[in-house]
Amino acid sequence: MTDDGRFIYHSDFQLFPLGSSIPADFSRYPRQAKAALWQAIFRVKRYYLATFEPDIVQHLIKQPFSVPQRFAFYCQHLSLPNYDISHDRYNIWYVLKTK
């Protein structure tokens, strides 16, 4: 929770191979499979943000060297007019614009 009473929601995902209880390494998926997975991931994120309109959403990026590229990717595929988007060393932030 922030100092002004807004809740911060954490957004993360893990992919589990069929029948496994151990998450798979997303970086090892074939490029073509990743494209389809990213479409599904962004569809779920878009639905969540549009339906619940959380005040702040934090997307943790596990490899900090990739944050600038991932930020551009998120800006392209998860651009939402009700949110300001920014990033720091490890996170991409969506902050609901005040009305």
Short mmCIF file of C-alpha atoms in Angstrom, two decimals:
data_model
loop_
_atom_site.label_atom_id
_atom_site.label_comp_id
_atom_site.label_asym_id
_atom_site.label_seq_id
_atom_site.Cartn_x
_atom_site.Cartn_y
_atom_site.Cartn_z
CA MET A 1 0.00 0.00 0.00
CA THR A 2 1.23 3.50 -0.78
CA ASP A 3 1.40 6.39 1.68
CA ASP A 4 -1.81 7.83 0.23
CA GLY A 5 -3.76 4.57 0.66
CA ARG A 6 -3.59 3.14 -2.86
CA PHE A 7 -2.99 -0.57 -3.25
CA ILE A 8 -0.15 -1.89 -5.41
CA TYR A 9 -1.02 -5.06 -7.32
CA HIS A 10 1.75 -7.35 -8.48
CA SER A 11 1.45 -8.92 -11.92
CA ASP A 12 3.51 -11.99 -12.75
CA PHE A 13 3.08 -15.19 -14.69
CA GLN A 14 4.60 -18.64 -14.84
CA LEU A 15 4.14 -21.27 -17.52
CA PHE A 16 3.81 -24.91 -16.55
CA PRO A 17 4.25 -27.69 -19.11
CA LEU A 18 1.27 -30.03 -19.29
CA GLY A 19 1.37 -32.40 -16.31
CA SER A 20 4.27 -30.62 -14.57
CA SER A 21 4.38 -28.84 -11.24
CA ILE A 22 7.65 -27.11 -12.16
CA PRO A 23 7.43 -23.90 -14.20
CA ALA A 24 9.15 -23.85 -17.57
CA ASP A 25 11.84 -21.38 -18.57
CA PHE A 26 10.04 -18.96 -20.91
CA SER A 27 13.29 -18.07 -22.68
CA ARG A 28 13.59 -21.66 -23.95
CA TYR A 29 10.28 -21.62 -25.80
CA PRO A 30 10.47 -21.39 -29.62
CA ARG A 31 9.97 -17.86 -30.99
CA GLN A 32 6.71 -18.79 -32.71
CA ALA A 33 5.28 -20.25 -29.48
CA LYS A 34 6.34 -17.13 -27.54
CA ALA A 35 4.34 -14.88 -29.87
CA ALA A 36 1.15 -16.84 -29.18
CA LEU A 37 1.90 -16.95 -25.45
CA TRP A 38 2.52 -13.17 -25.29
CA GLN A 39 -0.83 -12.58 -27.03
CA ALA A 40 -2.58 -14.66 -24.37
CA ILE A 41 -0.64 -13.03 -21.53
CA PHE A 42 -1.48 -9.51 -22.72
CA ARG A 43 -5.11 -10.47 -23.27
CA VAL A 44 -5.34 -11.58 -19.61
CA LYS A 45 -3.48 -8.48 -18.35
CA ARG A 46 -5.68 -6.17 -20.46
CA TYR A 47 -8.84 -7.86 -19.15
CA TYR A 48 -7.66 -7.59 -15.53
CA LEU A 49 -6.71 -3.91 -15.82
CA ALA A 50 -9.92 -2.96 -17.66
CA THR A 51 -12.20 -4.95 -15.35
CA PHE A 52 -10.76 -4.11 -11.95
CA GLU A 53 -8.95 -0.81 -12.64
CA PRO A 54 -6.38 -1.25 -9.86
CA ASP A 55 -4.64 1.95 -8.77
CA ILE A 56 -1.10 0.70 -9.35
CA VAL A 57 0.17 -2.45 -11.05
CA GLN A 58 3.77 -3.60 -10.76
CA HIS A 59 5.17 -5.96 -13.41
CA LEU A 60 8.42 -7.40 -12.05
CA ILE A 61 11.02 -8.11 -14.75
CA LYS A 62 13.39 -10.81 -13.58
CA GLN A 63 16.24 -9.81 -15.92
CA PRO A 64 16.97 -6.12 -15.30
CA PHE A 65 19.10 -5.83 -18.47
CA SER A 66 15.94 -6.41 -20.52
CA VAL A 67 13.73 -3.77 -18.88
CA PRO A 68 14.13 -1.11 -21.63
CA GLN A 69 13.23 -3.63 -24.35
CA ARG A 70 10.40 -5.11 -22.31
CA PHE A 71 9.11 -1.59 -21.52
CA ALA A 72 8.91 -0.81 -25.25
CA PHE A 73 7.17 -4.16 -25.79
CA TYR A 74 4.62 -3.42 -23.04
CA CYS A 75 4.03 0.10 -24.42
CA GLN A 76 3.28 -1.41 -27.81
CA HIS A 77 1.08 -4.30 -26.69
CA LEU A 78 -0.46 -3.10 -23.43
CA SER A 79 -1.11 0.56 -24.03
CA LEU A 80 -4.06 1.63 -21.89
CA PRO A 81 -5.42 5.20 -22.01
CA ASN A 82 -6.47 5.18 -18.32
CA TYR A 83 -2.93 4.41 -17.12
CA ASP A 84 0.44 6.13 -17.10
CA ILE A 85 3.23 3.65 -17.79
CA SER A 86 6.81 3.95 -16.55
CA HIS A 87 9.69 1.74 -15.50
CA ASP A 88 12.62 1.50 -13.13
CA ARG A 89 15.49 -0.97 -12.97
CA TYR A 90 13.34 -4.05 -12.25
CA ASN A 91 9.71 -3.07 -12.82
CA ILE A 92 7.20 -1.76 -15.28
CA TRP A 93 4.56 0.34 -13.53
CA TYR A 94 0.98 1.08 -14.57
CA VAL A 95 -0.54 3.90 -12.50
CA LEU A 96 -4.23 4.72 -12.90
CA LYS A 97 -4.65 8.33 -13.96
CA THR A 98 -6.62 10.47 -11.52
CA LYS A 99 -9.97 11.64 -12.77
#
